[in-house]
Tab-separated table of C-alpha atoms and ligand atoms in Angstrom:
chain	number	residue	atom	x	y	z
A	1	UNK	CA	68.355	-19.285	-47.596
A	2	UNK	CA	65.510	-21.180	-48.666
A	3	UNK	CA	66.482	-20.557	-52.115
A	4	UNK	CA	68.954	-23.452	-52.158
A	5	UNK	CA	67.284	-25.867	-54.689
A	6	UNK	CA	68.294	-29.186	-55.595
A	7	UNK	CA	66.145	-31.647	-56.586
A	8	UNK	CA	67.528	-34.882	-55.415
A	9	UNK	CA	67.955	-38.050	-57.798
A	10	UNK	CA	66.857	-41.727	-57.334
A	11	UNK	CA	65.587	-41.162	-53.824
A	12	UNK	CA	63.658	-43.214	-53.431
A	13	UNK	CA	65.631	-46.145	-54.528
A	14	UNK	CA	68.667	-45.262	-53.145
A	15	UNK	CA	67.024	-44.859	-49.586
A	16	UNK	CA	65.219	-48.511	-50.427
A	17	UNK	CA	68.855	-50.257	-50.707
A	18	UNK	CA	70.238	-48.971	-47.703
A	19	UNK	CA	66.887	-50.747	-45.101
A	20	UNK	CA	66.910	-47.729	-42.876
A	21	UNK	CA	65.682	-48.988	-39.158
A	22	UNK	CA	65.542	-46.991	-36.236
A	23	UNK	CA	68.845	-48.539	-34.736
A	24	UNK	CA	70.641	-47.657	-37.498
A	25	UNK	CA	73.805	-45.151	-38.281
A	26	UNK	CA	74.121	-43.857	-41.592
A	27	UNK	CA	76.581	-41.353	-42.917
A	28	UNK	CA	75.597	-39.133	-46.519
A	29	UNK	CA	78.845	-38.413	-47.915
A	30	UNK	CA	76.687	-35.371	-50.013
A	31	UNK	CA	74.464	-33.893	-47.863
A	32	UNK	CA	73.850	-31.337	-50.662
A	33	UNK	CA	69.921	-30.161	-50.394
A	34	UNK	CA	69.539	-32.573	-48.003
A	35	UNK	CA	67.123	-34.771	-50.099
A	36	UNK	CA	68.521	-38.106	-48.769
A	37	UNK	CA	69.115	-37.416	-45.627
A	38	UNK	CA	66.118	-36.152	-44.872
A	39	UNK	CA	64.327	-39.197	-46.186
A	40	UNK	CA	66.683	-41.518	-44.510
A	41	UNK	CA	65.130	-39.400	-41.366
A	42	UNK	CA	61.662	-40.265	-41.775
A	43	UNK	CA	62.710	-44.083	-42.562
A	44	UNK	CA	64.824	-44.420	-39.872
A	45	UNK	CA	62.754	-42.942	-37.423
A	46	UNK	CA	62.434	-42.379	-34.516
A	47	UNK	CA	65.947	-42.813	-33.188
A	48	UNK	CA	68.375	-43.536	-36.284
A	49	UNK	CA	71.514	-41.083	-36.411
A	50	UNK	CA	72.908	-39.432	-39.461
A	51	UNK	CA	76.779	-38.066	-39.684
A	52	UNK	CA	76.483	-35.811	-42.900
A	53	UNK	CA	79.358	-33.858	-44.840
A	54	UNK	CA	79.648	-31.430	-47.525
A	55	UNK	CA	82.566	-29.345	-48.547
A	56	UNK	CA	80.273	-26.535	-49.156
A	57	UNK	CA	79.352	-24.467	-46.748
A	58	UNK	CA	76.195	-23.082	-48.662
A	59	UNK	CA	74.480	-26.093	-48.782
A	60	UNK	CA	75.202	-26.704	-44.638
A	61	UNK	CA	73.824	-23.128	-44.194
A	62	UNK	CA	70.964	-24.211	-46.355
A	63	UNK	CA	70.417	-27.813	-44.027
A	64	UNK	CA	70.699	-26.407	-40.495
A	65	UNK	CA	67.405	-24.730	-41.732
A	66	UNK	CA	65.738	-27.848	-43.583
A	67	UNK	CA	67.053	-29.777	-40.443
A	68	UNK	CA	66.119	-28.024	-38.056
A	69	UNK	CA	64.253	-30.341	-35.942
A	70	UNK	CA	66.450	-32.725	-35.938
A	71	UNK	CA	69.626	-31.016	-34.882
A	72	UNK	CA	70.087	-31.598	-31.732
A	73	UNK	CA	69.018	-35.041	-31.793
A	74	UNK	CA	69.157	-37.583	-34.594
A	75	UNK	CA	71.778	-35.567	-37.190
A	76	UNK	CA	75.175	-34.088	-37.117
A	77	UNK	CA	76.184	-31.792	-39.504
A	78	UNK	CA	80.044	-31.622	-41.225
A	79	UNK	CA	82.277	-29.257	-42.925
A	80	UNK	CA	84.776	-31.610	-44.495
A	81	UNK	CA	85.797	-32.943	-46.988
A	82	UNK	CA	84.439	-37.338	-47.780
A	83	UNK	CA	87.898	-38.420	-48.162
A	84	UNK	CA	88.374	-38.157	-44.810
A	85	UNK	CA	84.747	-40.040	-43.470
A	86	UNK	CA	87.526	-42.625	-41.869
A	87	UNK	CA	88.932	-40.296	-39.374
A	88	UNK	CA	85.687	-37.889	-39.028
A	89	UNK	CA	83.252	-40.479	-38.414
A	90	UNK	CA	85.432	-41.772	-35.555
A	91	UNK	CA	85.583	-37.951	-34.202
A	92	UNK	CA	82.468	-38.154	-34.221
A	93	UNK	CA	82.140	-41.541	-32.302
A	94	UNK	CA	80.490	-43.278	-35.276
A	95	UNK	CA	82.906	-46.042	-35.469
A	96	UNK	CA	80.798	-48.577	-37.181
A	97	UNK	CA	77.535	-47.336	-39.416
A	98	UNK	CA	74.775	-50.422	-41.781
A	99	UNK	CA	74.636	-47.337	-44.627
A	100	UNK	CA	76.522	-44.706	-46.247
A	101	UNK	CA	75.724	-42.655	-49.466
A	102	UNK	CA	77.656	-40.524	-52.381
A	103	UNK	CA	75.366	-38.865	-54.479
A	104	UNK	CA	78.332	-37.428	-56.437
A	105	UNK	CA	78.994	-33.914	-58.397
A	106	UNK	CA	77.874	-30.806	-57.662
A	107	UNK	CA	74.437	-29.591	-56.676
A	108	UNK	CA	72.056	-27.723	-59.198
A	109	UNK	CA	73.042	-24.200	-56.873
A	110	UNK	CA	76.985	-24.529	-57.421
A	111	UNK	CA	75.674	-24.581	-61.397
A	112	UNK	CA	73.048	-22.440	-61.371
A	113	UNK	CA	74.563	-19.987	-59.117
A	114	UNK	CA	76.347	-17.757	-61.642
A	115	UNK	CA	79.439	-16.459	-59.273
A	116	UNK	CA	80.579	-19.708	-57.962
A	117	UNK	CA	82.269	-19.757	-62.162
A	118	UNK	CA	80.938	-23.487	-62.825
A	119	UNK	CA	79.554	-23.055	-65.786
A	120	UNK	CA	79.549	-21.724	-69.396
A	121	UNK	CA	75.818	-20.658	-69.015
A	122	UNK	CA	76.628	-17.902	-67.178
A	123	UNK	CA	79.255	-14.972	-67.323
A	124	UNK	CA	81.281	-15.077	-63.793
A	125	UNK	CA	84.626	-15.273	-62.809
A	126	UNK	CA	86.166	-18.785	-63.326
A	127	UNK	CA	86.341	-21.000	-60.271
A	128	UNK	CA	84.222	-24.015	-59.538
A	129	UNK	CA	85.375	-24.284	-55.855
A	130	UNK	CA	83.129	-26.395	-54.226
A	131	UNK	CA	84.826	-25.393	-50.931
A	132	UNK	CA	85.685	-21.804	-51.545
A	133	UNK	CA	88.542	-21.861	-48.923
A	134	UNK	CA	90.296	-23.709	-51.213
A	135	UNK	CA	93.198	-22.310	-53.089
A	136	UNK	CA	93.255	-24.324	-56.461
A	137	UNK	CA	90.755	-22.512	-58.751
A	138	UNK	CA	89.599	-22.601	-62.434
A	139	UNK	CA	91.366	-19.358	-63.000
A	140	UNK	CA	94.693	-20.184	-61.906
A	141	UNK	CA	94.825	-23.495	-63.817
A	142	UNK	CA	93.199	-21.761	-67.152
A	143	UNK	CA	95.848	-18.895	-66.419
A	144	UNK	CA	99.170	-20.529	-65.297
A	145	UNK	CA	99.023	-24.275	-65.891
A	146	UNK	CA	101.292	-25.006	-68.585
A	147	UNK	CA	99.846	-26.671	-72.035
A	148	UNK	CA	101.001	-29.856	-71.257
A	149	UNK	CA	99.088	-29.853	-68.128
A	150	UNK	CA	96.315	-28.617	-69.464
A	151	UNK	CA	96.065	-31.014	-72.593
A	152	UNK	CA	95.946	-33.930	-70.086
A	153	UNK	CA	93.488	-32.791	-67.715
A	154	UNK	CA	90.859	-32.018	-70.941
A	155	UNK	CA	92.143	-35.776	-72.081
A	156	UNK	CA	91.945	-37.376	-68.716
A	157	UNK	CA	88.801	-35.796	-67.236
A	158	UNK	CA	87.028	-34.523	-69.945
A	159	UNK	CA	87.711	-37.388	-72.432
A	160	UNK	CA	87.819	-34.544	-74.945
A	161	UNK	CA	89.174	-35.455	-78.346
A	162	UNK	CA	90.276	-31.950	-79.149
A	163	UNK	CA	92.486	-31.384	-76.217
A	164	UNK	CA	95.550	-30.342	-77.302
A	165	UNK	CA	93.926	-27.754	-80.201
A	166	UNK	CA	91.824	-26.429	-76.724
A	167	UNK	CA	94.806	-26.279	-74.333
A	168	UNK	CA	97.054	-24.470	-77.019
A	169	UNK	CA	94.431	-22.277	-77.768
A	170	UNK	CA	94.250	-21.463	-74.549
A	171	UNK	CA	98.327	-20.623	-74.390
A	172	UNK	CA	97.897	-18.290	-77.503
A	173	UNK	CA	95.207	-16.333	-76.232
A	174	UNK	CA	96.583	-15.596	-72.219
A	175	UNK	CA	99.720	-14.523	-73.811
A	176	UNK	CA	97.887	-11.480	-74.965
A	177	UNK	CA	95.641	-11.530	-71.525
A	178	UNK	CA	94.399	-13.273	-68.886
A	179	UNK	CA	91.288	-15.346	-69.113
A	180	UNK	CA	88.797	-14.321	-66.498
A	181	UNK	CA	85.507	-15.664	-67.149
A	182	UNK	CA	83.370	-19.108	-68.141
A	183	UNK	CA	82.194	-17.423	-71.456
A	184	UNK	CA	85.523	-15.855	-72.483
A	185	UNK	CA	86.697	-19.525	-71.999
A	186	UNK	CA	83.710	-21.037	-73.710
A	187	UNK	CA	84.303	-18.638	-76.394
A	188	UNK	CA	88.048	-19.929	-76.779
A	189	UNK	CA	87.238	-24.146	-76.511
A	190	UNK	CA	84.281	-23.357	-79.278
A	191	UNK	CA	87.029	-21.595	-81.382
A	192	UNK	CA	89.521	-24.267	-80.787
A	193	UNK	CA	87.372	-26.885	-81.578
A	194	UNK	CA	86.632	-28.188	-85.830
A	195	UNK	CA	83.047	-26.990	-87.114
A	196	UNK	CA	81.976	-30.660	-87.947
A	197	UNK	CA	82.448	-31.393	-84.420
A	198	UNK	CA	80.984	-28.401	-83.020
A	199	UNK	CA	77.637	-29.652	-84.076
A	200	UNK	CA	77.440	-32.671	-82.080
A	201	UNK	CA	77.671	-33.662	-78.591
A	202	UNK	CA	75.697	-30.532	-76.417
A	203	UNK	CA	77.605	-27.277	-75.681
A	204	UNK	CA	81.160	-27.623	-77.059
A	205	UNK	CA	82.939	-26.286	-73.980
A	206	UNK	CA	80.636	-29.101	-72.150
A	207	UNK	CA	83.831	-31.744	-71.167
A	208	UNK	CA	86.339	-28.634	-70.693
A	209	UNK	CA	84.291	-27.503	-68.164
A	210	UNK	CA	83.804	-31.116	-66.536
A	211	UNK	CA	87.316	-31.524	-66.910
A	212	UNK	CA	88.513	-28.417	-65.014
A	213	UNK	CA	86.030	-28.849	-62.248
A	214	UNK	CA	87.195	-32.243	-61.664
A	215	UNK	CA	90.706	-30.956	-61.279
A	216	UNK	CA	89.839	-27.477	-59.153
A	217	UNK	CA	87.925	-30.009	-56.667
A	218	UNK	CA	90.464	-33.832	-56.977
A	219	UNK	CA	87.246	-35.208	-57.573
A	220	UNK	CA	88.429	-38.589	-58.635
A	221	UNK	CA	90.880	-39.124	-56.242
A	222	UNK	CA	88.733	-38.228	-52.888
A	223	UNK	CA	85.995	-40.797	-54.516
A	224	UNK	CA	88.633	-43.395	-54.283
A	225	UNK	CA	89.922	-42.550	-50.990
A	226	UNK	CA	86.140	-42.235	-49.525
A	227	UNK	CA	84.631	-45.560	-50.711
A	228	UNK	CA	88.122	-47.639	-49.044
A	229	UNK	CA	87.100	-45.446	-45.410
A	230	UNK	CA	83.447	-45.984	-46.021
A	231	UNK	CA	83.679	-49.964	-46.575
A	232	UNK	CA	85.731	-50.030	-43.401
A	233	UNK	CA	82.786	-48.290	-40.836
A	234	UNK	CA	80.624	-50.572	-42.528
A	235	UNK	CA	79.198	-52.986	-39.972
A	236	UNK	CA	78.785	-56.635	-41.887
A	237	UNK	CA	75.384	-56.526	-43.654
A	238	UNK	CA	76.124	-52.656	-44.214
A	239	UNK	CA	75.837	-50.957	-47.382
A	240	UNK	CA	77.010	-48.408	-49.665
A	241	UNK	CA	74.983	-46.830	-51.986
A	242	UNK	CA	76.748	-44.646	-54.904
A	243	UNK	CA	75.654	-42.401	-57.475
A	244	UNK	CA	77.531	-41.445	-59.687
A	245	UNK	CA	76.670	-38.853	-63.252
A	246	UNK	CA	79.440	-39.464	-65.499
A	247	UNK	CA	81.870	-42.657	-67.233
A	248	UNK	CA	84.660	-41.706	-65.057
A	249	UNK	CA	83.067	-41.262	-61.871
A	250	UNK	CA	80.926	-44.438	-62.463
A	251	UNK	CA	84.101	-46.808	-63.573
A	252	UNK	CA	85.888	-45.875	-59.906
A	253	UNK	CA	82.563	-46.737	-58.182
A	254	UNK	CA	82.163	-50.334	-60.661
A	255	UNK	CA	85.582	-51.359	-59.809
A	256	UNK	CA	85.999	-50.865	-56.267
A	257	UNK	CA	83.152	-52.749	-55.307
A	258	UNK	CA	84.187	-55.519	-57.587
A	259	UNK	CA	87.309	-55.383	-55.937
A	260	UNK	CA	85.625	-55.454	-52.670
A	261	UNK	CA	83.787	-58.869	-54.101
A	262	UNK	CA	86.630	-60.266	-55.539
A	263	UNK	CA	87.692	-64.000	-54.179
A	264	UNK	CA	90.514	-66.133	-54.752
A	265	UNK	CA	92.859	-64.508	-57.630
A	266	UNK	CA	94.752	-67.933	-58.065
A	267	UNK	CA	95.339	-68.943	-61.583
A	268	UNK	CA	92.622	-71.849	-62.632
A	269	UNK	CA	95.099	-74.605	-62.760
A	270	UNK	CA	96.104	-74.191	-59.200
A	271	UNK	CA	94.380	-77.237	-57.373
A	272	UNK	CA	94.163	-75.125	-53.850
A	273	UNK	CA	93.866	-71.771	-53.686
A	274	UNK	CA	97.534	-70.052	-52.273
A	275	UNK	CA	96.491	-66.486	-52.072
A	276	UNK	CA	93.925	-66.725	-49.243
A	277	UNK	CA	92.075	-64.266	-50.479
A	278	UNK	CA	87.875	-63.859	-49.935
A	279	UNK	CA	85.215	-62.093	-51.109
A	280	UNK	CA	84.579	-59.710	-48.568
A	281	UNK	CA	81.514	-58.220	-49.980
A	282	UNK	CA	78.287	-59.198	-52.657
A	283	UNK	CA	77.487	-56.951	-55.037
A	284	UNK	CA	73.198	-55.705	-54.711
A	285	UNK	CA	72.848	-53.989	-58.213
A	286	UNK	CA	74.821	-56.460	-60.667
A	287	UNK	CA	73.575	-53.774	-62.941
A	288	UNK	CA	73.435	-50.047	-62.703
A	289	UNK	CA	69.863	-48.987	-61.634
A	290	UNK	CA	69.239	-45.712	-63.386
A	291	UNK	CA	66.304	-42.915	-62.973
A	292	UNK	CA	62.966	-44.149	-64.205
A	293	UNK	CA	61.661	-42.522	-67.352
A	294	UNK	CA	58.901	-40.025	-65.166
A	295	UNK	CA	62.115	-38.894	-63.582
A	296	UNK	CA	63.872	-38.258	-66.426
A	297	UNK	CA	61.434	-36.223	-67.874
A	298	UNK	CA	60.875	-34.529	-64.647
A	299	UNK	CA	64.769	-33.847	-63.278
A	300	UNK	CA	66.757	-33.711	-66.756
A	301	UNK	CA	69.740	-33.642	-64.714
A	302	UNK	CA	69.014	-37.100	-63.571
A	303	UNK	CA	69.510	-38.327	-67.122
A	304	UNK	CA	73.238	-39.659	-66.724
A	305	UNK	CA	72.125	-40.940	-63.254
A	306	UNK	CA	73.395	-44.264	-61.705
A	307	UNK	CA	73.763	-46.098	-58.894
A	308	UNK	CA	75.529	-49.141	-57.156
A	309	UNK	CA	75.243	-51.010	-54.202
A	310	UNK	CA	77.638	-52.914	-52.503
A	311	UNK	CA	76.981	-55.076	-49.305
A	312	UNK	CA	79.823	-55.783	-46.486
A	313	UNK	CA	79.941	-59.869	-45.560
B	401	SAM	C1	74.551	-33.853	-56.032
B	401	SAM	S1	74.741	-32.943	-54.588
B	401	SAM	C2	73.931	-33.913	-53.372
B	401	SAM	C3	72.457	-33.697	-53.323
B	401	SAM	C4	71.760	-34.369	-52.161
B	401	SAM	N1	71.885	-35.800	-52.188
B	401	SAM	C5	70.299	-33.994	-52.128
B	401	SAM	O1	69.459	-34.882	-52.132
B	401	SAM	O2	69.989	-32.802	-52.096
B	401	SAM	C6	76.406	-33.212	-54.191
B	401	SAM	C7	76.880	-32.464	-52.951
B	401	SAM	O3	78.054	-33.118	-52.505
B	401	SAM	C8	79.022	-32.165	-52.178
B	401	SAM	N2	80.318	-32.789	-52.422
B	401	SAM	C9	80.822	-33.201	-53.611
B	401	SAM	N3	82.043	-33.735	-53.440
B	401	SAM	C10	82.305	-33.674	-52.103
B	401	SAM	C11	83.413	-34.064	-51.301
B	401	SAM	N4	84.515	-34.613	-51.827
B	401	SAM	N5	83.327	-33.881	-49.969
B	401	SAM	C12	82.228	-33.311	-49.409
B	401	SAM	N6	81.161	-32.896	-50.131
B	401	SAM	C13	81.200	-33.081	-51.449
B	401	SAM	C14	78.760	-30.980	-53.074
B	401	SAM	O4	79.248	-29.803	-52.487
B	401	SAM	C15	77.235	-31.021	-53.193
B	401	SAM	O5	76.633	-30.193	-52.243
């Protein structure tokens, strides 16, 4: 069990932003290897209460252990997904918390764990589940999405430049048989791909794989969702701290808190303003605070780390 290993990014700043006191509620969206939440513990202690999801049941196996002591007392455990921390939270009678936290993407076990299929490292069966009772896997889109559909989600997700030459690739080969595994499809994007470009950039299957785990798991779209039901249990003074480890993930988390900040939207020659509208929220981190270079060094994985911090009025 205790084999779960994750070692958890900007902890210490990320617990900072959110002032943990001993009255306080605090939801982690990510409850992963329980790094933050477990540090929000000690901060908050004796008496602050944690609500805490993950969509993998691994890692909640994994924290009823590490948690142990405070089970019954100070932190409740969920098996959901965040885009629906509205409607759980309120199940769970936290109806107004002063912190939640995203620490988004997948832990270093989903990766490093060869048969969950994440990644081209290792030889497994495509999936990338992060909840395996999920339907939607790697294999099935690799196998039976249509080259169209494929070409966008490499564009959309993966910002790969090559993704039509991948995704019809892709068609050629499954016509002869189906694709199974990461390093039969690793073997296919590096094929697809020119040998100039092969040479820069990490592993060459690198934003395939992104791309295709963002899809498998609607990634995107349950940020979105979670960070409008988060803002609303925020108590004024509340925050929400986000991290987020790639462009795409980090522009959703920019540009709903602006949008949370944003004031009046009247045109500049209006003398009074006619759309009402006020900020209802300052921004904390006006820029991205990122992992110091020690932890850099230390957690690689931290590299593409940041985080933002929003604050309800
Ligand atoms: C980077 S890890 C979190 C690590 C954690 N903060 C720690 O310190 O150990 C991200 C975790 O969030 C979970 N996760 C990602 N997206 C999720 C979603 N939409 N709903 C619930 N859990 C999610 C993943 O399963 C993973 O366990």
């Amino acid at each position: 069990m205790s084999s779960f290993s994750h070692q958890t990014v900007l902890l210490k700043e990320t617990v900072a932003f959110l002032r943990p006191r001993s009255t306080g509620r605090y939801i982690d969206c990510t409850l992963g290897g329980a790094g933050h939440t477990l540090e929000l513990l000690q901060q908050s202690a004796p008496d602050g209460q944690l609500l805490c999801f993950d969509q993998d049941l691994t890692a909640l196996n994994n924290a009823r252990v590490v948690l142990a002591d405070f089970l019954q007392t100070r932190v409740n455990l969920v098996h959901a997904n965040f885009r629906e921390v509205g409607q759980v939270a309120r199940d769970q009678g936290f109806y107004s918390v002063d912190g939640v936290v995203f620490d988004l993407g997948v832990s270093s076990p989903q990766f490093d764990e060869a048969d969950r299929g994440f990644s081209y490292r290792y030889d497994a069966v495509l999936d990338m589940r992060m909840d395996t009772s999920n339907d939607k896997t790697a294999l099935q889109l690799v196998n039976e999405w249509t080259e169209h559909q494929l070409s966008r989600v490499f564009s959309e997700y993966g910002e790969e430049k090559f993704h039509r030459k991948i995704a019809r690739a892709i068609v050629k080969k499954r016509a002869d048989e189906e694709i199974r595994t990461t390093s039969e499809l690793a073997e296919i994007v590096k094929g697809a791909i020119p040998a100039a470009a092969r040479r820069s950039g990490g592993h060459p299957a690198k934003k395939v794989f992104q791309a295709l785990r963002i899809e498998v798991n609607d990634e995107l779209n349950a940020l979105r969702e979670a960070l409008e039901q988060a803002f609303e249990l925020l108590t004024p003074g509340g925050r929400i701290a986000a991290i987020s480890f790639h462009s795409l993930e980090d522009r959703i988390v920019k540009q709903t808190f602006l949008k949370f900040a944003e004031g009046c939207i009247c045109p500049s020659d209006f003398p009074i303003c006619q759309c009402g509208r006020t900020p209802k929220a300052d921004i904390v981190t006006r820029k991205p605070i990122m992992p110091s270079d020690e932890e850099q060094q230390s957690n690689p994985r931290s590299k593409s780390a940041k985080l933002r911090v929003v604050q309800k009025r």
